[in-house]
Each structure stands twice: as structure tokens, then as C-alpha cells.
Coordinates of C-alpha atoms in Angstrom, one line a residue:
Chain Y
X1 CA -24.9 17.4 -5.8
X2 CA -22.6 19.6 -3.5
X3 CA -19.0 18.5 -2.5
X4 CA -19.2 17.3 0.5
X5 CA -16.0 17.4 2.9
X6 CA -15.2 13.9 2.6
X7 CA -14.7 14.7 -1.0
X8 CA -11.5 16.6 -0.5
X9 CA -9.3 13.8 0.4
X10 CA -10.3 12.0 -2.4
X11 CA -9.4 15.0 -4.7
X12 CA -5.9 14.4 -3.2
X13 CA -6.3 10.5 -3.8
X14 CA -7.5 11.6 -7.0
X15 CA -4.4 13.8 -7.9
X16 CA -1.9 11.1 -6.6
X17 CA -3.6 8.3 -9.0
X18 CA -3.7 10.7 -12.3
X19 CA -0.7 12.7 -11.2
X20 CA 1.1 8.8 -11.0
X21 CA -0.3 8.2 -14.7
X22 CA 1.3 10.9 -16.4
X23 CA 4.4 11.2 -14.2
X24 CA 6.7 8.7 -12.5
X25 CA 9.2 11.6 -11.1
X26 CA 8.6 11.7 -7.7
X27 CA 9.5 15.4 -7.5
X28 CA 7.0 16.4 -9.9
X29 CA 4.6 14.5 -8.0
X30 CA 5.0 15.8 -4.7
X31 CA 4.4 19.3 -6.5
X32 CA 1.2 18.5 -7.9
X33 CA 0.2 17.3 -4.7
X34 CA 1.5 20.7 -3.0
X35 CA 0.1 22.8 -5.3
X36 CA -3.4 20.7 -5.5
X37 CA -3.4 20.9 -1.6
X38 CA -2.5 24.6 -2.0
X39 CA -5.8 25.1 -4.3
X40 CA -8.0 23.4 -1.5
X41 CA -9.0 26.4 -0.4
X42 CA -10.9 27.4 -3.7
X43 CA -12.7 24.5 -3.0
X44 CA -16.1 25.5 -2.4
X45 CA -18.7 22.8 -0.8
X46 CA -21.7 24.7 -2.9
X47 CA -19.8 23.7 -5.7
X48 CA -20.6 20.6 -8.0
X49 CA -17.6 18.2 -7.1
X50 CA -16.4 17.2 -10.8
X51 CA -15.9 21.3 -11.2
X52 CA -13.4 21.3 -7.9
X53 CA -11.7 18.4 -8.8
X54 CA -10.7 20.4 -12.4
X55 CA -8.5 21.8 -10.2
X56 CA -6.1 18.4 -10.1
X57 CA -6.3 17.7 -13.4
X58 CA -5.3 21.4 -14.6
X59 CA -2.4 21.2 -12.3
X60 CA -1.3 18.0 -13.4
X61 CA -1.8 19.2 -17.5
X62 CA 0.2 22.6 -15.8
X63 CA 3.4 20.3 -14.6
X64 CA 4.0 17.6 -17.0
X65 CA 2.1 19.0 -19.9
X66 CA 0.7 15.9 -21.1
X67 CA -3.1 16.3 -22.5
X68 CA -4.7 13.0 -22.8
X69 CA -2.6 10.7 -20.1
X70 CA -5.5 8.2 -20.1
X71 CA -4.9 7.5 -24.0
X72 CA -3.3 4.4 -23.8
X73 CA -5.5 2.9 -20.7
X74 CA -9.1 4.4 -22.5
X75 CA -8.1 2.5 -25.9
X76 CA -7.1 -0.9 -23.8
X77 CA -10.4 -0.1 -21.9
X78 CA -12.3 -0.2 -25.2
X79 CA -10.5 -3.1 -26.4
X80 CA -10.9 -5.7 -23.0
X81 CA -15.2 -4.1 -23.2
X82 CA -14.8 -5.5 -26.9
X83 CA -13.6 -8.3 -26.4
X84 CA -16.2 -9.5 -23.6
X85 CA -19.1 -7.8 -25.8
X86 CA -20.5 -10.9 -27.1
X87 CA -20.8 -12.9 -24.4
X88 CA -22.5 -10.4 -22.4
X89 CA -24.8 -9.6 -25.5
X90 CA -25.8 -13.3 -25.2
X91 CA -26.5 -12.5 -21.4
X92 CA -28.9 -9.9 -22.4
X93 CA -30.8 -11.4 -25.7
X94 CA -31.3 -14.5 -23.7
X95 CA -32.9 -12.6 -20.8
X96 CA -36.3 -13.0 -19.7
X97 CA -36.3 -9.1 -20.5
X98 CA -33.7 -7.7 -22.8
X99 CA -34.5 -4.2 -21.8
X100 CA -33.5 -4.7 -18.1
X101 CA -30.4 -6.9 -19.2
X102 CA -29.2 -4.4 -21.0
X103 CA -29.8 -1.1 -18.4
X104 CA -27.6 -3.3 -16.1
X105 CA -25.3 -4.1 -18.9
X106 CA -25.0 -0.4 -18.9
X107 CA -24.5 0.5 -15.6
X108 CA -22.2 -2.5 -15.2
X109 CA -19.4 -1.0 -17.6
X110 CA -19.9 2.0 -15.3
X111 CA -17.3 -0.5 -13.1
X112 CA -14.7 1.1 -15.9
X113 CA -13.8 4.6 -13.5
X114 CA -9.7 5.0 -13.1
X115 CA -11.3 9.0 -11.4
X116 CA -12.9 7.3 -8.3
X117 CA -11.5 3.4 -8.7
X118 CA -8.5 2.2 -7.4
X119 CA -8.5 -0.9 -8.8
X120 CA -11.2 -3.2 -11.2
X121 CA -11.2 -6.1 -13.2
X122 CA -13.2 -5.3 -15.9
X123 CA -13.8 -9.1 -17.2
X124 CA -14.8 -9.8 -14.2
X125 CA -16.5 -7.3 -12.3
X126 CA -18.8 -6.7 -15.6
X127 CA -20.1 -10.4 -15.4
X128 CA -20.3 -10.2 -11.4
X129 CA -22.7 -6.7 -11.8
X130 CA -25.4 -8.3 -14.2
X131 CA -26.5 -11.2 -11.9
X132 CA -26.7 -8.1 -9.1
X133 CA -30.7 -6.8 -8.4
X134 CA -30.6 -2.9 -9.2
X135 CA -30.4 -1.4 -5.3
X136 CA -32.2 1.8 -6.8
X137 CA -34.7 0.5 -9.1
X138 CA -37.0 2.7 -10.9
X139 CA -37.3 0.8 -13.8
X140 CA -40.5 0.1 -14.5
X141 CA -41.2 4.0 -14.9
X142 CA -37.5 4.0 -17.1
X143 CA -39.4 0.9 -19.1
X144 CA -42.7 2.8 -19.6
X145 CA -41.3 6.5 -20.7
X146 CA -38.4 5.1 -22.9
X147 CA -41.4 2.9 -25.0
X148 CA -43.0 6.5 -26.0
X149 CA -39.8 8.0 -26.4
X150 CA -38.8 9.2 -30.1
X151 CA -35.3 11.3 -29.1
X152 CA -32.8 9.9 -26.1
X153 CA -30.7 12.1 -25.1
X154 CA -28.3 9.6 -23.5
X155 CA -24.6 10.9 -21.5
X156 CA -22.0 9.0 -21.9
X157 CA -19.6 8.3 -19.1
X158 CA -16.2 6.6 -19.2
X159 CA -14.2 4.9 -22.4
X160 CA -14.8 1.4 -22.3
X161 CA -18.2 1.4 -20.4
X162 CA -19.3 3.1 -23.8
X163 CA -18.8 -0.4 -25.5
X164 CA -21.2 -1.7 -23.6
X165 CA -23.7 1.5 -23.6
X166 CA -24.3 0.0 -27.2
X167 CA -25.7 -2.8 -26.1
X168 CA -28.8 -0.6 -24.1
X169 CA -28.9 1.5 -27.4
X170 CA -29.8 -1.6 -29.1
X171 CA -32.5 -2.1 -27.2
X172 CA -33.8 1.5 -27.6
X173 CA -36.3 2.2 -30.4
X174 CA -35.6 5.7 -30.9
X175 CA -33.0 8.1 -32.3
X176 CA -30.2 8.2 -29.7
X177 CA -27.9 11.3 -29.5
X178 CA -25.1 10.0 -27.5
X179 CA -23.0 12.8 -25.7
X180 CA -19.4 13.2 -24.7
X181 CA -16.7 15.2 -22.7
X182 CA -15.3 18.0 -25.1
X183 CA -11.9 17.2 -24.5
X184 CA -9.7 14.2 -22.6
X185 CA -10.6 14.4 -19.1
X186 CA -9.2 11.0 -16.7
X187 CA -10.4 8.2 -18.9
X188 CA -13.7 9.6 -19.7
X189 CA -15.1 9.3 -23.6
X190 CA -14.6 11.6 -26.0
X191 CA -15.9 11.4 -29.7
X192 CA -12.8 9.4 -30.7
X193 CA -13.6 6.7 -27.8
X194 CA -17.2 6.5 -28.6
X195 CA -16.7 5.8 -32.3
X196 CA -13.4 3.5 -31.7
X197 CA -16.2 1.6 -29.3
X198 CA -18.4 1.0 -32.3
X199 CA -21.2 3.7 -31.7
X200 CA -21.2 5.6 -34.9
X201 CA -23.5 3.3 -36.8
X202 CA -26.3 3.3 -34.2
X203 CA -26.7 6.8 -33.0
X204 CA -25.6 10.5 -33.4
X205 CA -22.1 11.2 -31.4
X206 CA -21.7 14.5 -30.3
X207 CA -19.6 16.8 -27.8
X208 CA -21.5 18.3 -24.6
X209 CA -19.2 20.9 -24.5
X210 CA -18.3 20.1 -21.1
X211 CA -14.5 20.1 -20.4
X212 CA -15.2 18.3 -16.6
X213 CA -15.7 15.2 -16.0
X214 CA -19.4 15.7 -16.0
X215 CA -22.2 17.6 -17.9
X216 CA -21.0 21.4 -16.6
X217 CA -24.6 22.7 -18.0
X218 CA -22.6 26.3 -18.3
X219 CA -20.1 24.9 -19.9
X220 CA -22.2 23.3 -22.5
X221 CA -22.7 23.9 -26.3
X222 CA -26.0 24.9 -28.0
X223 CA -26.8 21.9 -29.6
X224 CA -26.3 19.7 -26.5
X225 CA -28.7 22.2 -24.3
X226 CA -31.3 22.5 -27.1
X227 CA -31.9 18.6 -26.7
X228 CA -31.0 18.4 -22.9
X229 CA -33.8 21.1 -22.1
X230 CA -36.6 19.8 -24.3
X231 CA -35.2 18.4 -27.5
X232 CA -34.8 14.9 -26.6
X233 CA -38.3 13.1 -24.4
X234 CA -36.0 11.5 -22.2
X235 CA -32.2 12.0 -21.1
X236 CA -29.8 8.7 -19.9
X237 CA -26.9 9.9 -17.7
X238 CA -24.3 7.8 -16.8
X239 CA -22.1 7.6 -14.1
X240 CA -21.3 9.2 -11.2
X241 CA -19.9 12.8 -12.4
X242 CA -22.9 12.9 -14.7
X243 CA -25.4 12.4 -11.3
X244 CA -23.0 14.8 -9.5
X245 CA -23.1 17.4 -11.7
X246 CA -27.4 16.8 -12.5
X247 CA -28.8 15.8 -9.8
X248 CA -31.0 18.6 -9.1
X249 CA -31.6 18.4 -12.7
X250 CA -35.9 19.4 -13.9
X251 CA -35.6 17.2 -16.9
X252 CA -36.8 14.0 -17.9
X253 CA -34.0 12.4 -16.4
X254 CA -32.6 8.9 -15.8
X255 CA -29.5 8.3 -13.6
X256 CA -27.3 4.9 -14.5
X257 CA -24.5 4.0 -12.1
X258 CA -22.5 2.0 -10.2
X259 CA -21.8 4.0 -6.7
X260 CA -17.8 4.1 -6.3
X261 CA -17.8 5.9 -2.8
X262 CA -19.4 6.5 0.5
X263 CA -20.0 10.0 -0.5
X264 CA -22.2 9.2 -3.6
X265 CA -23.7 6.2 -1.9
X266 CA -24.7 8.6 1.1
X267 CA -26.2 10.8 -1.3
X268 CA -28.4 8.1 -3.4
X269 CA -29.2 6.3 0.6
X270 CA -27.7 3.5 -0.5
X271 CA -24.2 1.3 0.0
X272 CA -21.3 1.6 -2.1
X273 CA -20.7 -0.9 -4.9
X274 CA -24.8 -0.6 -6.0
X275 CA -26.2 -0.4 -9.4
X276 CA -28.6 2.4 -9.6
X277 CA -31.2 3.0 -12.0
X278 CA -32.8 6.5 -10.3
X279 CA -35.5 8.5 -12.0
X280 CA -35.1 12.4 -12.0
X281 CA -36.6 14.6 -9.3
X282 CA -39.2 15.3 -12.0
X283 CA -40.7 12.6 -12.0
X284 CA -42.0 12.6 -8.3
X285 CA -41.8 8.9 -7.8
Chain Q
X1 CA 10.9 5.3 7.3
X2 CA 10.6 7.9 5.5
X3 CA 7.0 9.7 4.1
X4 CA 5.9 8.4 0.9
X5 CA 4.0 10.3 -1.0
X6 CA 1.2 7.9 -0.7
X7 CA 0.8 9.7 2.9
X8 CA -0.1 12.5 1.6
X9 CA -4.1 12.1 0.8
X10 CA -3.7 9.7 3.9
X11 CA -2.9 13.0 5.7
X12 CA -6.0 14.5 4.9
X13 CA -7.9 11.6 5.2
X14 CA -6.2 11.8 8.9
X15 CA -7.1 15.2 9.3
X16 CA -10.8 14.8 8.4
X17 CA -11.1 12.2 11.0
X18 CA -9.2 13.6 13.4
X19 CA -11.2 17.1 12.8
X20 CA -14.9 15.5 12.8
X21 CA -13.6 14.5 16.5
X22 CA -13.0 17.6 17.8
X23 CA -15.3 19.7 15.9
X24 CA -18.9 19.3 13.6
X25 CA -18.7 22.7 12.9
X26 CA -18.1 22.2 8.9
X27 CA -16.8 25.9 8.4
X28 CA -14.2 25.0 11.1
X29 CA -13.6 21.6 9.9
X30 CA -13.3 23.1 5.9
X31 CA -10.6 25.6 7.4
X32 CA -8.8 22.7 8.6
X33 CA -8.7 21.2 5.5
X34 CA -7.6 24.2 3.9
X35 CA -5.2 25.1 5.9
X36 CA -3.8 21.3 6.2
X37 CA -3.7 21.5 2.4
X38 CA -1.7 24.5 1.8
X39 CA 0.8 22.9 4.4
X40 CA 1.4 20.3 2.3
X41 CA 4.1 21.8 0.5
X42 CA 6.4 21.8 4.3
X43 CA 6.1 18.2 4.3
X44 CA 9.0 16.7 3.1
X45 CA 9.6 13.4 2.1
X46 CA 13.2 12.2 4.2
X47 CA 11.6 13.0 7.3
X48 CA 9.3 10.5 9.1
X49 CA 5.6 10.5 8.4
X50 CA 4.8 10.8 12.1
X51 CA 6.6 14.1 12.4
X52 CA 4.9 15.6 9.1
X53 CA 1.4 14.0 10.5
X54 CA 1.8 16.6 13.6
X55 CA 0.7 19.7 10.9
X56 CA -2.4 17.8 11.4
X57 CA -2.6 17.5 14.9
X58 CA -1.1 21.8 15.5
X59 CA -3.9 23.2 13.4
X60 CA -7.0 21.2 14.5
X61 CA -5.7 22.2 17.9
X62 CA -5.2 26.0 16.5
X63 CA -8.4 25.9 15.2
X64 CA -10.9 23.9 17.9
X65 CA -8.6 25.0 20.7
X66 CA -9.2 21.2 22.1
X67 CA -6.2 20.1 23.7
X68 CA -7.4 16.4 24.1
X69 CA -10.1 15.7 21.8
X70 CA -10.0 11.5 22.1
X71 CA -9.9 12.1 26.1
X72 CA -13.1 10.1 26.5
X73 CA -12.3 7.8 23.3
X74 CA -9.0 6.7 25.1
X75 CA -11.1 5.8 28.4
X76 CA -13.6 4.0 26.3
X77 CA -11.0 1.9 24.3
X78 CA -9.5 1.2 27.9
X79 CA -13.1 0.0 29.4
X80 CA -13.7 -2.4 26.4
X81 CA -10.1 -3.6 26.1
X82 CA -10.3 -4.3 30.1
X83 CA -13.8 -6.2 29.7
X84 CA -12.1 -8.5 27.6
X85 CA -8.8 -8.9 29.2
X86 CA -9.8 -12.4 31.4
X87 CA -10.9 -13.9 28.3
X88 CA -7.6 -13.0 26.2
X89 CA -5.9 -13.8 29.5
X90 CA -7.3 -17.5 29.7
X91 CA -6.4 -18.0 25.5
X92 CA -2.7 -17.1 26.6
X93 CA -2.5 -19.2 29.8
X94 CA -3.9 -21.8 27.7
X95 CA -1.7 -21.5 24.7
X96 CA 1.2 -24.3 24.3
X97 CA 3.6 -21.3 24.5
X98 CA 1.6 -18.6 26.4
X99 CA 4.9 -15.9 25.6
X100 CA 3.9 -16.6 21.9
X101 CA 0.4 -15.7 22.3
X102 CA 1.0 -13.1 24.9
X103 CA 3.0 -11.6 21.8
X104 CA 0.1 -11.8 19.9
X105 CA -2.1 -10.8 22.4
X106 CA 0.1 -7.7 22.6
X107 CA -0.1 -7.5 18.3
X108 CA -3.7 -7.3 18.3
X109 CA -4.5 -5.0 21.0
X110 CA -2.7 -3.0 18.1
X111 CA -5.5 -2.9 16.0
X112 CA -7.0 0.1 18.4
X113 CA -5.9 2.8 16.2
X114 CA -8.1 5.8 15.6
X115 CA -4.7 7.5 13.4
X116 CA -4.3 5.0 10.6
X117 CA -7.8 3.0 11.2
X118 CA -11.3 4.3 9.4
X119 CA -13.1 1.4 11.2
X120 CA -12.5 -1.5 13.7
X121 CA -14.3 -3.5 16.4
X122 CA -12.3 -4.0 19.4
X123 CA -13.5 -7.0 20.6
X124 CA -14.5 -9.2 17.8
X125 CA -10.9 -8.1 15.7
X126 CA -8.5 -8.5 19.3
X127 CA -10.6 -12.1 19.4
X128 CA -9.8 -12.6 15.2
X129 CA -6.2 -11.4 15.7
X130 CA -5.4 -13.7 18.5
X131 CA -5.9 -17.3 15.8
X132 CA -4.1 -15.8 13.4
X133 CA -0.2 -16.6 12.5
X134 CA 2.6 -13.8 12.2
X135 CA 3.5 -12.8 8.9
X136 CA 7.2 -11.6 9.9
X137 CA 8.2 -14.1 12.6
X138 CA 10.4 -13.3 14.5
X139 CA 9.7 -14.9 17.4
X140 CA 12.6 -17.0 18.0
X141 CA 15.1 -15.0 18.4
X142 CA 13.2 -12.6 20.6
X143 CA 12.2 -15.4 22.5
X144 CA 15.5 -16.2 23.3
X145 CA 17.0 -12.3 23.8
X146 CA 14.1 -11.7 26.1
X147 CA 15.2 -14.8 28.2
X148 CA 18.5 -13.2 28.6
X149 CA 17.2 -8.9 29.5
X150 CA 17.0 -8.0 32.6
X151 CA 15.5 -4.4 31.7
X152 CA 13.2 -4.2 29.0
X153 CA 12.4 -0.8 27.4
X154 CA 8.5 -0.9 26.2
X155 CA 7.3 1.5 24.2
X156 CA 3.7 1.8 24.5
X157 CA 1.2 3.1 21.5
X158 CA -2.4 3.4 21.3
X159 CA -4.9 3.6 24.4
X160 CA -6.8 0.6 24.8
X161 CA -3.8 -1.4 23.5
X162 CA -1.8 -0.6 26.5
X163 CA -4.4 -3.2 28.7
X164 CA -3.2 -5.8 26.1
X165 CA 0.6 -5.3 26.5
X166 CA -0.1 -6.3 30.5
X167 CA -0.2 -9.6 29.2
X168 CA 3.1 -9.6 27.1
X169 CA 4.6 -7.8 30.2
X170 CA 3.2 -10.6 32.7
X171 CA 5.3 -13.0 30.5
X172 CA 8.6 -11.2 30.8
X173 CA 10.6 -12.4 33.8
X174 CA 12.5 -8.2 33.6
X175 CA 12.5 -5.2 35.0
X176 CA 9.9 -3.4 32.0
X177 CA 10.2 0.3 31.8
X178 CA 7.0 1.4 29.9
X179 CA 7.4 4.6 28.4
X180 CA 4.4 6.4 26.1
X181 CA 4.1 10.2 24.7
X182 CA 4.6 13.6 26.6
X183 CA 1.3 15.0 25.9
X184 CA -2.2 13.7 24.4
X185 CA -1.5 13.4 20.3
X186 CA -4.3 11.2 18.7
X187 CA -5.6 8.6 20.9
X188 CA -1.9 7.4 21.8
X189 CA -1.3 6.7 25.3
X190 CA 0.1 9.3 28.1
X191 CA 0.7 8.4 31.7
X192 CA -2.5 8.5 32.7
X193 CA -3.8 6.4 30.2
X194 CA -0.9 3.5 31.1
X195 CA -1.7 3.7 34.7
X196 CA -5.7 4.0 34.2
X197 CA -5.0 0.9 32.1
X198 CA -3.5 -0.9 35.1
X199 CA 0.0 -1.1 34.1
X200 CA 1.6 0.9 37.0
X201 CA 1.8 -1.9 39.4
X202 CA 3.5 -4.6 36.9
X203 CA 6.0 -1.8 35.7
X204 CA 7.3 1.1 35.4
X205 CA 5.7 3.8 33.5
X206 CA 8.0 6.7 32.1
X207 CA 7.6 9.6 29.2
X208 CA 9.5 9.1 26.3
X209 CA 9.6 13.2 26.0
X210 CA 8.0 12.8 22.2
X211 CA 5.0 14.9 21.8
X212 CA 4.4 13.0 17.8
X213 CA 2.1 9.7 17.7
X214 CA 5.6 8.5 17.4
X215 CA 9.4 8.3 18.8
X216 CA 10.9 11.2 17.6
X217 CA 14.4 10.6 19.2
X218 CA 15.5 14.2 19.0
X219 CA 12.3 15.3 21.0
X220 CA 12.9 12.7 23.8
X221 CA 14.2 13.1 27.2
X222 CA 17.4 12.1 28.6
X223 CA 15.9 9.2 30.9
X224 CA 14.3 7.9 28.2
X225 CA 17.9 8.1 25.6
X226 CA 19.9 6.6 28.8
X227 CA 17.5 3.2 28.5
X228 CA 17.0 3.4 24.5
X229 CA 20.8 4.0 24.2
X230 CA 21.8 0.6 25.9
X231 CA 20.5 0.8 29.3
X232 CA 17.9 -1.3 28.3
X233 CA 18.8 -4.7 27.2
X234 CA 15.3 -5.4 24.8
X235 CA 13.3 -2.7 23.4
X236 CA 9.9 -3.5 22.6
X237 CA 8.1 -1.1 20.3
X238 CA 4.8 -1.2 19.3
X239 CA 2.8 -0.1 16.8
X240 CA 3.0 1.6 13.2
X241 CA 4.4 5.4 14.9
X242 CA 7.2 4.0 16.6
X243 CA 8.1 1.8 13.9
X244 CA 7.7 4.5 11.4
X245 CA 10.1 6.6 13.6
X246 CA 13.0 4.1 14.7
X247 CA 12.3 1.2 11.8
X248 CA 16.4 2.2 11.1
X249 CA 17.3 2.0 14.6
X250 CA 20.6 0.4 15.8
X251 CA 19.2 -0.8 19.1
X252 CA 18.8 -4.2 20.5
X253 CA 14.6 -3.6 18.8
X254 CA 11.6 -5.9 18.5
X255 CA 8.9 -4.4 16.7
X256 CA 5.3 -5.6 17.0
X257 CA 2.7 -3.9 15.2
X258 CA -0.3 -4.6 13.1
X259 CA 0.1 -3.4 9.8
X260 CA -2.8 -0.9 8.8
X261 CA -1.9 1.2 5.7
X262 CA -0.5 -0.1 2.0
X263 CA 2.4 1.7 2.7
X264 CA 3.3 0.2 6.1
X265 CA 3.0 -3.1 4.5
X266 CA 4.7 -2.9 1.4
X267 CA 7.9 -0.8 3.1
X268 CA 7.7 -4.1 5.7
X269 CA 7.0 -6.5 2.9
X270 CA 4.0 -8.0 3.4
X271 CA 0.3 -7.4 3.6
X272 CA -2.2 -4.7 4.9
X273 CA -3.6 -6.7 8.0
X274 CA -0.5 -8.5 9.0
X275 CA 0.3 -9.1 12.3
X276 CA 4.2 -8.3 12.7
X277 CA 6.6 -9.3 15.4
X278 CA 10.0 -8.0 13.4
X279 CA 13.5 -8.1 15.1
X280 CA 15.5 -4.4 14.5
X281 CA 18.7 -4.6 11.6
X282 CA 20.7 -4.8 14.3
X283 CA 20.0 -8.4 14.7
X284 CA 20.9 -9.1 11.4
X285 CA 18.8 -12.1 10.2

């Protein structure tokens, strides 16, 4: 997906939130916000949007030199997903079908975003989402090609919502390779978060490679492209910086998501606030 | 008030809208951007927003050339505001204290905003706005200066609103000098606009001399000082500009507004959506 104009005052939304997490000096705030609006014109709207909005979070890593500002809020992410786990893994064993109780499971913890959020309950608004109908809803074709599957390739999004990823991984009879960021980027997971949210003893963990908060294919390692192009029968991406950056992905490809904007929403033809489960291009629904 | 840096992404957010109404040209409207971003850095954060909002306003003008772009916006707002004016006249005449919902009346015509507002409906929220209560009340104490004036300085706002404040003015037994901007800045008010609105034969309609969606003191003219500076007895100013502009004013002030950003609400201490009748800190309540 391309950034779109709309998406540039959102970087600076974007820039203010973040910048606000890992600095509460006013002066050094107003500079990352000059020197963000400064890089706007690097922007380019061919781009893939998680790649432009690097440019925030290397400016605010450049004036406060802190690495992982999200530590703190990812782990307390992790901990409020675990400690709602059970009930909502009661919601989706005593489902009329597990499978689809537990994609929306999924894509419900995709409420967990503190990049395009500016405020959730996570309690709550995970509970609300699974008695929502899917708004994009290819599941039956998700249902049909994840039954012959033997390898999932499946993305992994934000710290927290990864607690409740296990919960569609249990429902997946097949080897899952779960992927995630290379390094700390906003709150989204990297291997740390994914084992800390109990995923280690049901599937492989592994980095991308990506340093975005996405899946930067050019960015990513070896391993992770032998099983995105091929290696794995069917990929799960989560999120919205995962759709932005794969969209116009050839693969066996399944989108999971909650849409946070109008941008993204526009893009999907559909409202903000839906739970999308979107097959890939290459499947020519 | 000063700019917070929560104005900041607002400002882009402003010039974005403001841009897509003078311009669908996206290369135009991304040099806009651009070169709104790398301005950033000029803004500083002691001066009023209004007057760092008018980097906006200079380079979508620089850029489109178009002098007036919400020309026929303004006459649109003034059309539907004027089809509903006999029904928002009848709720006032009505009311058990028809100065009180004049004042309202007044209030919600405020909600015609295309500077702060993404989104409204001028009819159904004017309607809303006129069953609602004040949030800051001040009411009795400008109900009993306004009893007293005998010239009443009026500072107009937004186009479309103006039709409104005929009904506050209607109720005010003074001499009402009704002054708006120099020159067409957003969808704010100029002479035209005041008289096409049907003020010009209740009042008298004056230019303040400030060229900023706003009362930028400095940039006003001398007629407009000699009333501001006590030859008024009441000044009635409307909207989030002018309070942004004079909110530390010494004068004999009223200030009604709707309250349409976070930061407008939380430096007036209450709630995004409030309606606001708030006497100046010269009263000293």
C-alpha cells in the first residue's frame, strides 16, 4: 500500500505520541517535531507508509537516545492480554466454531496499537471485538487452505496482541513459524515479547529481519524469505503495518486486522474500527 | 493562549484540509505539506496558535495562488444558516429567558468551523446545540453588564455563524459594533460576509485590521483599539481564534465559543464539545 497524503499528519500525531513516551521535556519535543516536519519532504507517496514513518522513530532514538521506549507499556500489554486469556479462551472452545472464534480472537488483540491508537481499553475492547461479524470476511477460503496446510508462516504484530495470537495457533494443526520485528520498534513484538507471551512452546519464534514496523521484504533475513516465498503453504499477517507493507503481496497470503484509520479503512473499502479477515490478491476471490 | 505542542500535527491536519480546498492537485498539495513541515521549526510555542496557524494559510496561498479558496463555502454556510434562522428565531422568542438562548443560539452557530472542524452538519448540530446547557456559565454576570453597555464591541468569527449572532444582537438593547477580519483567512467572516449575512442593518459592521483567523491586537487598526481599549463598554468575542488570541485580555470580555479541539478544552477546563459563555479575568469570578 502507498502512503497516502492523509498519512502525513498522522506521522506528526505519530511523533508527538512516541516522542511524549520517551520524553516529557517540552523542548526536546518540539525538536523532534521540527526536525520530523523537516524530514517530510523525504516522504515519498510511492513509498510503503511504515518505511516513511521510520523517519519519527529514528529522530526520536536520535534526541533522547532511548531504544526500546515501549518496554514498560509492551510488558504491561502482555500482562493485562494474560490476564484476560482464559476467559476469552473459554469464548472460543465453547464456540459453535473454534476456528473462527479464535481468527477474531486474533484480530481482536490487533485493538493493542499505541502507533496508530490514541487510546484503548484492552479488557474491554478485546471482549467488545469477538461478538463483532468480520466486515471483510474471507474465511471460509482462510478455513479450507489452513486445513491442508502443513507450514504457517504467521506475522506477528504488536506485544500483547501476541498473547492472544496463541489462542489461533492452537487451533492450527500445523507447524507455526511465528515472525517478529528485528529490533524494538513502538510497541510492536520482538522475540523477547513473543516468548514472555507464552509462544515458545507452541511454535518456532523467529526475527523477520525487518527493523519497521512492518515486514520490509528488503530488509528481511534469509530464513524468513525462504518460508515467506514458498516455504511455508500459507502466510498469516497481522495488523495493519504488516497489510501496509504486503498488500500487493503474490503469496499465499492472509491479512488479520482491526482497521485503526480512515486511510487503511479507505484502502480495504471499508469503515474504521472493522475486523478484517482479507485473502491475498492471489487468491482471486 | 499560547501554542501547545499538541497544535502542531493539528497544523498539518489544518493544512491538508485547508489545501484539498483550494487544490486536488496532489503534487501541489504534497509541496504544501512539505513545505508546512519544514516551517515547523518557526513556530514557536509563546506566541498564539492563530498567528503560527497563518504559515498555513501564506504557503497554500503561495502555492495555489487562490486568494479566497472558501469564497463559495462561506456563501453556502450563510444560505443554510439563513434557512434555519426563523426556526432558531421562534426557539429563542419562545425561551423563558430568550437573551439566554439567544446566547446559545449565538454558541452554536459556532460550530461552523471549517479551521478546527473535520466534520459537522449545520443544521442538525445548531438544532442539538441549542437544548444543551453551558459548561462555563457565565451568564449572570454578563447578563447583568450587558444590561448596563451602551456600545457593545462584537467580534465576529466564522461565516455562517455570523446569521446566528443577529439573534444575540436583536437581544442587546446597545449600540453593537461588529467587527470581523481584514481580508478572507479560512472561512472566517469579512465585511462582505457580515453584511451578506444581514447584519448591516441591526449594526454596525467594522474591520478589526487582523488578517489571522484570530485578533492579533498588534495587527489591528486604530478604530478598532479605540472601542477594544474602553470605548466599548462589553466585548463579545466569539469563537476558539479570538479566544485563543485575547483569552489573557484585560478588557471588559465575554467569550462564547464552542470548544472544538482537546486543547481548547483542557486549557478552558472542560470538555471537547462544550458550549462556553466565559467572562474575561478581568471580572474576576
Amino acid at each position: 500500500m502507498k502512503t497516502y497524503i492523509d498519512c502525513i499528519p498522522c506521522f506528526m500525531n505519530q511523533a508527538l505520541r512516541a516522542g511524549r513516551i520517551s520524553t516529557s521535556d517540552d523542548i526536546i519535543l518540539k525538536k523532534i517535531m521540527d526536525n520530523v516536519g523537516g524530514k517530510l519532504k523525504d516522504v515519498s507517496l510511492t513509498e510503503v507508509p511504515p518505511r516513511s514513518a521510520m523517519i519519527i522513530y529514528d529522530e526520536i532514538f536520535r534526541q533522547t537516545g532511548i531504544e526500546d521506549p515501549y518496554k514498560k507499556i509492551k510488558k504491561e500489554s502482555i500482562d493485562l492480554a494474560k490476564s484476560i486469556l482464559g476467559q476469552i479462551r473459554n469464548m472460543v472452545e465453547s464456540a459453535p466454531d473454534p476456528l473462527l472464534a479464535a481468527v477474531k480472537a486474533a484480530i481482536a488483540g490487533n485493538i493493542i496499537d499505541f502507533g496508530a491508537c490514541e487510546d484503548f481499553d484492552i479488557k474491554k475492547d478485546v471482549k467488545a471485538s469477538m461478538d463483532m461479524d468480520l466486515s471483510i470476511n474471507d474465511y471460509e477460503v482462510f478455513k479450507e487452505k489452513i486445513n491442508y496446510a502443513r507450514t504457517v508462516l504467521y506475522l506477528g504484530d504488536n506485544a500483547g496482541e501476541t498473547v492472544f495470537d496463541r489462542l489461533l495457533i492452537e487451533n492450527i494443526d500445523a507447524r507455526v513459524v511465528y515472525a517478529v520485528r528485528e529490533k524494538p520498534i513502538i510497541n510492536d513484538a520482538v522475540i523477547e515479547d513473543a516468548v514472555d507471551s507464552g509462544l515458545a512452546d507452541i511454535c518456532e519464534i523467529i526475527s523477520s529481519g525487518s527493523t519497521a514496523p512492518a515486514t520490509i521484504l528488503e530488509e528481511c533475513n534469509e530464513r524468513f524469505l525462504g518460508l515467506y516465498h514458498g516455504g511455508a503453504d500459507i502466510i498469516i499477517s497481522k495488523g495493519q503495518g504488516n497489510y501496509e507493507s504486503l498488500s500487493d503481496s503474490n503469496e499465499n497470503i492472509f491479512f488479520l486486522l482491526k482497521t485503526k484509520c480512515s486511510v487503511i479503512a479507505r484502502d480495504l473499502d471499508t469503515e474504521t474500527g472493522a475486523l478484517v479477515l482479507k485473502a491475498g490478491k492471489n487468491y482471486d476471490l
